[in-house]
Coordinates of C-alpha atoms and ligand atoms in Angstrom, one line a residue:
M1 CA 28.6 -20.6 -10.5
T2 CA 28.5 -16.9 -10.8
L3 CA 26.0 -14.7 -8.9
K4 CA 23.2 -13.2 -10.9
T5 CA 22.3 -9.6 -10.1
V6 CA 18.6 -8.7 -9.8
Y7 CA 17.0 -5.4 -10.5
I8 CA 13.5 -5.1 -9.0
Q9 CA 10.9 -2.6 -10.3
T10 CA 7.8 -2.7 -8.0
F11 CA 4.5 -1.0 -9.0
G12 CA 1.5 -0.5 -6.8
C13 CA 0.8 -0.9 -3.1
Q14 CA 2.8 -2.0 -0.1
M15 CA 1.5 -5.6 -0.5
N16 CA 3.5 -5.6 -3.7
T17 CA 6.6 -4.2 -2.0
A18 CA 6.3 -7.1 0.6
D19 CA 5.8 -9.6 -2.3
S20 CA 8.9 -8.3 -4.1
A21 CA 10.9 -8.8 -0.9
E22 CA 9.6 -12.4 -0.6
M23 CA 10.5 -13.1 -4.3
M24 CA 14.0 -11.6 -3.7
L25 CA 14.5 -13.9 -0.8
A26 CA 13.7 -16.9 -3.0
L27 CA 16.1 -15.6 -5.7
S28 CA 18.9 -15.0 -3.0
A29 CA 18.6 -18.6 -2.0
R30 CA 19.4 -19.5 -5.6
G31 CA 22.5 -17.4 -5.7
C32 CA 21.2 -14.0 -6.8
I33 CA 22.0 -10.6 -5.3
S34 CA 20.0 -7.5 -5.7
C35 CA 21.4 -4.5 -7.5
Q36 CA 20.3 -0.9 -7.9
N37 CA 21.4 -0.5 -11.5
A38 CA 19.2 -1.9 -14.2
Q39 CA 21.9 -1.6 -16.8
K40 CA 24.2 -3.9 -14.9
A41 CA 21.5 -6.4 -13.9
D42 CA 21.1 -10.0 -15.2
V43 CA 17.6 -10.4 -14.0
M44 CA 14.7 -7.9 -14.2
L45 CA 11.9 -8.6 -11.8
I46 CA 8.8 -6.5 -12.5
N47 CA 6.1 -6.7 -9.9
T48 CA 3.0 -5.2 -11.3
C49 CA -0.3 -3.5 -10.3
T50 CA -3.6 -3.6 -12.2
I51 CA -5.9 -1.6 -9.9
R52 CA -6.3 1.1 -12.6
E53 CA -5.7 0.9 -16.3
H54 CA -2.9 3.4 -16.1
A55 CA -1.0 1.2 -13.6
E56 CA -1.1 -1.7 -15.9
H57 CA -0.1 0.4 -18.9
K58 CA 3.0 1.6 -17.1
A59 CA 4.2 -2.0 -16.4
L60 CA 3.4 -3.1 -20.0
S61 CA 5.2 -0.3 -21.6
L62 CA 8.3 -1.0 -19.4
L63 CA 8.0 -4.6 -20.6
G64 CA 8.0 -3.4 -24.2
R65 CA 11.1 -1.3 -23.7
L66 CA 12.9 -4.2 -22.0
R67 CA 13.2 -6.2 -25.3
K68 CA 16.3 -4.2 -26.1
W69 CA 17.6 -4.5 -22.6
K70 CA 17.4 -8.3 -22.8
E71 CA 19.1 -8.4 -26.2
A72 CA 22.0 -6.3 -25.0
K73 CA 23.5 -9.1 -22.8
F74 CA 23.4 -12.8 -23.2
G75 CA 21.5 -14.8 -20.5
R76 CA 19.4 -12.0 -19.2
V77 CA 16.1 -13.0 -17.6
I78 CA 12.8 -11.1 -17.3
I79 CA 10.3 -12.0 -14.7
F80 CA 6.8 -10.5 -14.9
A81 CA 4.9 -10.9 -11.6
G82 CA 2.0 -9.6 -9.5
C83 CA -1.5 -8.4 -10.2
A84 CA -1.2 -7.5 -13.9
A85 CA 0.5 -10.8 -14.5
E86 CA -2.4 -12.6 -12.8
R87 CA -5.0 -10.7 -14.9
L88 CA -3.2 -11.2 -18.2
G89 CA -1.8 -14.7 -17.6
G90 CA -0.7 -16.4 -20.8
E91 CA -1.3 -13.3 -22.9
V92 CA 1.9 -11.8 -21.6
K93 CA 4.2 -14.3 -23.2
K94 CA 2.2 -14.2 -26.4
K95 CA 2.6 -10.4 -26.7
F96 CA 6.0 -10.2 -25.2
P97 CA 8.0 -13.3 -26.1
H98 CA 11.1 -11.9 -24.4
V99 CA 9.5 -12.6 -21.0
D100 CA 10.9 -15.7 -19.4
I101 CA 8.7 -16.2 -16.3
V102 CA 5.2 -15.0 -15.5
C103 CA 4.1 -15.3 -11.8
G104 CA 0.6 -14.0 -11.0
A105 CA -0.3 -12.5 -7.6
K106 CA -2.0 -15.7 -6.5
S107 CA 1.2 -17.7 -7.1
I108 CA 3.7 -15.6 -5.2
D109 CA 3.8 -18.4 -2.5
A110 CA 4.8 -20.8 -5.3
F111 CA 7.5 -18.4 -6.7
D112 CA 10.4 -20.6 -5.6
K113 CA 8.9 -23.6 -7.4
I114 CA 8.2 -21.5 -10.5
I115 CA 11.7 -20.3 -10.8
E116 CA 13.0 -23.8 -10.2
A117 CA 10.8 -25.2 -12.9
S118 CA 12.1 -22.5 -15.4
G119 CA 15.5 -24.1 -15.2
L120 CA 17.1 -20.6 -15.3
F121 CA 18.2 -20.6 -11.7
G122 CA 20.4 -23.1 -10.0
G123 CA 20.5 -24.2 -6.4
A124 CA 22.0 -22.1 -3.7
P125 CA 25.8 -21.7 -3.9
A126 CA 27.8 -22.1 -0.7
G127 CA 27.7 -19.0 1.4
A128 CA 24.6 -17.4 -0.1
E129 CA 23.1 -15.0 2.4
P130 CA 19.7 -13.3 2.5
P131 CA 19.9 -9.6 1.8
A132 CA 20.6 -7.4 4.9
E133 CA 17.7 -5.2 6.1
S134 CA 18.6 -1.6 5.4
S135 CA 15.3 0.1 6.4
P136 CA 14.1 0.4 10.0
I137 CA 10.6 -0.5 8.6
A138 CA 9.6 -4.1 8.0
L139 CA 6.4 -5.1 6.2
V140 CA 4.6 -8.2 7.4
N141 CA 1.7 -9.8 5.5
I142 CA -1.0 -11.0 7.8
M143 CA -3.7 -11.6 5.2
R144 CA -4.0 -12.5 1.6
G145 CA -6.7 -11.6 -0.9
C146 CA -10.0 -9.7 -0.3
S147 CA -13.6 -10.9 -0.1
C148 CA -15.2 -7.5 -0.2
K149 CA -16.0 -7.3 -3.9
C150 CA -16.4 -3.5 -4.1
S151 CA -18.2 -2.9 -7.5
Y152 CA -15.2 -1.1 -9.1
C153 CA -12.3 -3.2 -7.8
I154 CA -10.3 -5.9 -9.5
V155 CA -8.3 -6.9 -6.4
P156 CA -10.5 -9.8 -5.3
Y157 CA -10.2 -11.3 -8.8
V158 CA -6.4 -11.1 -9.1
R159 CA -5.6 -11.8 -5.4
G160 CA -8.4 -14.2 -4.5
E161 CA -10.6 -14.5 -1.5
A162 CA -9.4 -13.2 1.9
S163 CA -7.5 -15.6 4.1
S164 CA -5.8 -14.8 7.4
L165 CA -2.3 -16.2 8.1
D166 CA -1.6 -18.3 11.2
F167 CA -1.7 -16.1 14.4
D168 CA 1.5 -17.5 16.0
E169 CA 3.3 -17.6 12.6
V170 CA 2.6 -13.9 12.1
L171 CA 4.0 -13.1 15.6
K172 CA 7.0 -15.2 14.9
N173 CA 7.5 -13.5 11.6
I174 CA 7.3 -10.0 13.3
Q175 CA 9.8 -11.1 16.0
A176 CA 12.2 -12.3 13.3
K177 CA 12.1 -8.9 11.6
L178 CA 12.6 -7.1 14.9
D179 CA 15.6 -9.4 15.7
A180 CA 17.0 -8.5 12.3
G181 CA 17.0 -4.9 13.3
A182 CA 13.5 -3.5 12.3
K183 CA 12.1 -0.8 14.6
E184 CA 8.7 -0.3 12.9
I185 CA 6.4 -3.1 11.8
V186 CA 3.7 -2.5 9.2
L187 CA 1.0 -5.2 9.2
L188 CA -0.3 -5.7 5.7
G189 CA -3.5 -7.0 4.1
Q190 CA -6.1 -5.8 1.6
T191 CA -8.6 -5.5 4.4
V192 CA -6.1 -5.9 7.1
N193 CA -8.4 -5.3 10.0
A194 CA -10.8 -8.1 8.9
Y195 CA -8.0 -10.4 10.1
N196 CA -9.4 -13.4 11.9
Y197 CA -7.5 -16.6 12.5
K198 CA -9.5 -19.3 14.3
G199 CA -11.4 -16.7 16.3
K200 CA -8.4 -14.5 17.1
N201 CA -9.3 -11.1 15.6
F202 CA -7.3 -8.1 14.6
A203 CA -7.5 -6.4 18.0
A204 CA -6.1 -9.5 19.6
L205 CA -3.2 -9.5 17.1
L206 CA -2.4 -5.9 17.8
K207 CA -2.4 -6.5 21.6
E208 CA 0.1 -9.4 21.2
A209 CA 2.3 -7.7 18.6
V210 CA 3.0 -4.6 20.8
K211 CA 4.5 -6.9 23.5
L212 CA 7.2 -8.1 21.2
N213 CA 10.8 -7.3 22.0
G214 CA 12.5 -4.6 20.1
L215 CA 9.3 -3.0 18.7
D216 CA 9.2 0.8 18.5
R217 CA 6.2 1.4 16.4
L218 CA 3.3 -0.6 14.8
R219 CA 1.2 0.5 11.8
Y220 CA -1.2 -1.3 9.5
L221 CA -2.4 -1.0 6.0
S222 CA -5.1 -1.0 4.4
P223 CA -8.0 -1.1 6.8
H224 CA -11.6 -1.2 5.7
P225 CA -14.0 1.1 7.6
L226 CA -16.4 -1.8 8.0
F227 CA -14.0 -3.6 10.4
I228 CA -13.1 -0.6 12.5
T229 CA -14.6 -1.7 15.7
E230 CA -14.7 0.0 19.1
E231 CA -12.2 -2.6 20.3
V232 CA -9.7 -1.7 17.5
A233 CA -10.1 2.1 18.1
E234 CA -9.6 1.5 21.8
V235 CA -6.4 -0.5 21.3
M236 CA -5.1 2.1 19.0
A237 CA -5.8 4.9 21.4
T238 CA -4.4 3.3 24.4
E239 CA -1.3 1.5 23.1
P240 CA 1.5 4.0 22.9
K241 CA 3.5 2.0 20.3
I242 CA 0.6 1.9 17.8
A243 CA 0.7 4.8 15.2
K244 CA -1.8 7.5 15.9
H245 CA -2.7 7.6 12.2
L246 CA -4.8 5.5 10.0
H247 CA -5.1 5.4 6.2
L248 CA -8.8 4.6 5.9
P249 CA -10.2 4.7 2.4
V250 CA -13.7 6.2 2.2
Q251 CA -14.1 6.3 -1.6
S252 CA -17.1 8.6 -1.7
G253 CA -19.0 11.0 0.7
S254 CA -22.4 10.0 -0.8
S255 CA -24.4 7.2 0.9
K256 CA -26.1 6.5 -2.4
V257 CA -22.7 6.0 -4.3
L258 CA -21.3 4.0 -1.3
K259 CA -24.2 1.6 -1.6
E260 CA -23.7 1.3 -5.3
M261 CA -20.0 0.7 -4.8
K262 CA -21.0 -2.1 -2.3
R263 CA -18.8 -0.6 0.4
G264 CA -21.1 -1.8 3.2
Y265 CA -21.3 1.5 5.1
S266 CA -23.1 4.8 4.8
R267 CA -21.7 8.3 5.0
E268 CA -23.0 8.6 8.6
E269 CA -21.5 5.3 9.6
F270 CA -18.1 6.3 8.2
L271 CA -18.3 9.7 10.1
S272 CA -19.1 7.9 13.3
K273 CA -16.0 5.7 12.9
I274 CA -13.9 8.9 12.3
S275 CA -15.2 10.5 15.5
L276 CA -14.4 7.2 17.3
L277 CA -10.8 7.4 16.0
K278 CA -10.4 11.1 16.6
K279 CA -11.4 10.7 20.2
G280 CA -8.4 8.5 20.6
G281 CA -6.1 11.2 19.0
I282 CA -5.8 9.4 15.7
W283 CA -5.2 11.3 12.4
V284 CA -6.9 9.9 9.4
S285 CA -6.0 10.0 5.7
T286 CA -8.0 8.4 2.9
D287 CA -8.6 7.3 -0.7
I288 CA -11.4 8.8 -2.8
I289 CA -12.6 7.8 -6.2
V290 CA -14.0 10.6 -8.4
G291 CA -16.4 10.1 -11.3
Y292 CA -17.9 6.8 -10.4
P293 CA -20.4 6.3 -13.2
T294 CA -23.5 7.1 -11.1
E295 CA -21.9 10.0 -9.3
T296 CA -24.1 13.1 -9.7
E297 CA -23.1 16.7 -8.9
E298 CA -24.9 16.3 -5.6
D299 CA -23.1 13.1 -4.7
F300 CA -19.8 14.9 -5.5
K301 CA -20.7 17.8 -3.3
E302 CA -21.3 15.3 -0.5
T303 CA -17.7 14.0 -1.0
L304 CA -16.5 17.6 -0.6
T305 CA -18.4 18.2 2.6
L306 CA -17.2 14.9 4.0
V307 CA -13.6 15.9 3.3
D308 CA -14.2 19.1 5.4
E309 CA -15.9 17.2 8.2
C310 CA -13.1 14.6 8.5
N311 CA -10.1 17.0 8.3
F312 CA -8.1 14.3 6.6
S313 CA -4.3 14.7 7.0
G314 CA -4.0 13.6 3.4
A315 CA -6.0 11.9 0.6
Y316 CA -5.2 10.0 -2.6
C317 CA -7.8 10.9 -5.2
F318 CA -8.3 8.7 -8.2
K319 CA -10.4 9.0 -11.4
F320 CA -12.7 6.0 -11.7
S321 CA -11.0 3.5 -14.0
P322 CA -13.3 0.8 -15.5
R323 CA -11.8 -2.7 -14.9
M324 CA -12.9 -5.6 -17.0
G325 CA -14.7 -8.3 -15.0
T326 CA -15.9 -6.0 -12.2
P327 CA -19.6 -5.1 -11.9
A328 CA -19.0 -1.4 -12.5
F329 CA -17.3 -2.1 -15.9
S330 CA -20.6 -2.2 -17.7
L331 CA -21.8 1.1 -16.4
K332 CA -21.7 4.1 -18.7
E333 CA -18.8 6.3 -17.9
L334 CA -19.2 10.0 -17.1
P335 CA -17.7 12.5 -19.6
V336 CA -14.0 13.0 -19.1
N337 CA -14.2 16.8 -18.7
I338 CA -16.7 16.5 -15.9
V339 CA -14.5 13.9 -14.0
E340 CA -11.4 16.0 -14.5
K341 CA -13.1 19.1 -13.2
R342 CA -14.3 17.3 -10.1
L343 CA -10.9 15.9 -9.5
D344 CA -9.3 19.3 -9.7
I345 CA -11.8 20.7 -7.2
L346 CA -11.3 17.8 -4.8
L347 CA -7.5 17.9 -5.0
N348 CA -7.6 21.6 -4.0
K349 CA -9.8 20.9 -1.1
V350 CA -7.7 17.9 0.0
K351 CA -4.6 20.1 -0.2
L352 CA -6.1 22.8 2.0
N353 CA -7.1 20.2 4.6
A354 CA -3.6 18.6 4.6
K355 CA -2.0 22.0 5.0
A356 CA -4.1 22.7 8.1
A357 CA -3.2 19.2 9.5
Y358 CA 0.5 19.9 9.0
K359 CA 0.1 23.4 10.4
A360 CA -1.5 22.0 13.6
Q361 CA 1.8 20.2 14.3
E362 CA 3.8 23.4 14.6
G363 CA 5.3 24.0 18.1
T364 CA 4.5 20.4 19.2
I365 CA 7.1 17.9 20.4
Q366 CA 7.1 14.7 18.4
R367 CA 8.8 11.4 18.6
V368 CA 10.3 11.0 15.2
L369 CA 11.5 7.6 13.9
M370 CA 14.4 8.4 11.5
E371 CA 14.2 6.6 8.1
S372 CA 17.3 8.4 6.7
P373 CA 19.7 10.9 8.3
H374 CA 17.5 13.9 7.7
N375 CA 14.0 12.3 7.3
G376 CA 11.6 10.6 9.6
R377 CA 8.0 10.3 10.6
T378 CA 6.0 11.2 13.6
L379 CA 3.7 8.7 15.4
S380 CA 0.9 10.4 13.5
N381 CA 2.6 9.7 10.2
F382 CA 3.7 13.3 9.3
W383 CA 7.0 13.5 7.5
V384 CA 9.7 15.5 9.2
R385 CA 12.9 16.9 7.8
T386 CA 15.6 17.6 10.4
E387 CA 18.3 20.2 10.3
K388 CA 20.7 18.0 12.2
P389 CA 21.5 14.5 11.0
Y390 CA 20.4 11.5 13.1
K391 CA 21.1 7.8 12.9
T392 CA 18.7 5.9 10.7
G393 CA 16.4 3.8 12.9
D394 CA 16.8 6.1 16.0
A395 CA 13.7 7.6 17.6
V396 CA 14.2 11.2 18.6
E397 CA 12.1 13.7 20.4
L398 CA 12.0 16.9 18.3
T399 CA 10.2 20.2 18.5
I400 CA 8.4 21.0 15.2
K401 CA 9.6 24.5 14.2
K402 CA 7.6 25.0 11.1
A403 CA 5.1 23.3 8.8
E404 CA 5.8 23.5 5.1
E405 CA 3.5 21.9 2.5
S406 CA 3.6 18.2 3.2
I407 CA 6.7 18.3 5.4
L408 CA 7.5 19.4 9.0
L409 CA 10.8 21.1 9.8
A410 CA 12.6 20.3 13.0
Ligands
5AD1 N1 -10.7 3.1 -10.3 C1 -10.2 4.0 -9.6 N2 -9.7 3.9 -8.4 C2 -9.7 2.6 -7.9 N3 -9.3 2.1 -6.7 C3 -9.6 0.8 -6.7 N4 -10.2 0.4 -7.8 C4 -10.3 1.5 -8.6 C5 -10.8 1.8 -9.9 N5 -11.4 0.8 -10.6 C6 -8.7 2.9 -5.7 C7 -9.5 2.9 -4.4 C8 -8.6 2.1 -3.5 C9 -7.2 2.4 -4.0 C10 -6.1 1.5 -3.6 O1 -7.4 2.4 -5.4 O2 -9.6 4.2 -3.9 O3 -8.7 2.4 -2.1
SF4_2 FE1 -10.8 -3.6 -3.6 FE2 -12.9 -3.1 -1.9 FE3 -11.2 -5.2 -1.5 FE4 -10.3 -2.7 -1.1 S1 -12.0 -3.7 0.1 S2 -9.2 -4.4 -2.2 S3 -11.4 -1.6 -2.7 S4 -12.6 -4.9 -3.2

């Protein structure tokens, strides 16, 4: 049996990146190897995102273009997986008959069974090996799904209710990644800090994880402000291996909009979490949605002042995108020109804040974990470019000579 080569195209968040790796593992066990060149591949695995309409369009238009790719070589296989696959289900094969396998986000755990049932992949040939880890960073899922049901968000519908994975299994999984050479572990979940397995909470997991052999750095994604407790902030501040950075989505600076979004916290509550984190020397970045249907000019101004108060080291800003099936879908959208103008203003403000955050690193000495010979990240998650090359995976103490826009030079 000849080996099949797999090209993976992953859209969306880190959870999808982790799911892609899991699917690749199942494919490797059936005699596939990954390849970096789509034109040479036998299998195309598209792992999709549906969080905004634009994300789904990107995946679907790629799928449309792949009809020719498939016809160009006999035996090629197309797998359409992830959140858009979950949302669209059977529609995918109807619209795109050249798709062989559809595996929605809720079925990733059953991926091996799904590819087996397709009959397109055999058993494992002798000598098949899992792919070698090339990055010093390993992603570890600790939760699946989300039970928050924010009014605009489709995630709970395509990924299901939140459930925490077994505490000991998670630790075993982390140790296995460290034994395979990982230096940095990123714990993943939609509301990762809501983790609770039989009474063992997220802070307990952090405390155990930092004790594991071979760990250099621990990060986690994506936390929800509601579950940032004093205990979590305390562990983050005192445990030297935990990143002094948190990507904490705020979504809006207006308490009124936050309430309508069903975020579960007010502007003031968010700000008090930020000061808790900052006391521990933690830098914060965020996500913001602009143009939520009920967002007034006043509400938007509150988002601007919140950005200034928080001094975010970065922020991803998104235009509201109505997702069918979510409560916010039925609300009347704001005019496009208003939303675009607000986005522009916000992006400028965010850029200035990020610039100041980078500037504040100048002259400091930072421990940089190298992700490639000339690029690495500080414990506070600032990107660094080095003059001298270093070994990937090494942690080096460097003096930050200069801050450029969104990169530090050392
Ligand atoms: N429209 C725009 N942005 C959204 N997000 C989630 N749902 C939507 C939507 N319907 C953003 C939020 C979230 C990030 C991952 O995507 O800011 O934190
Ligand atoms: Fe979506 Fe809210 Fe869950 Fe985040 S917490 S995944 S925004 S529903």
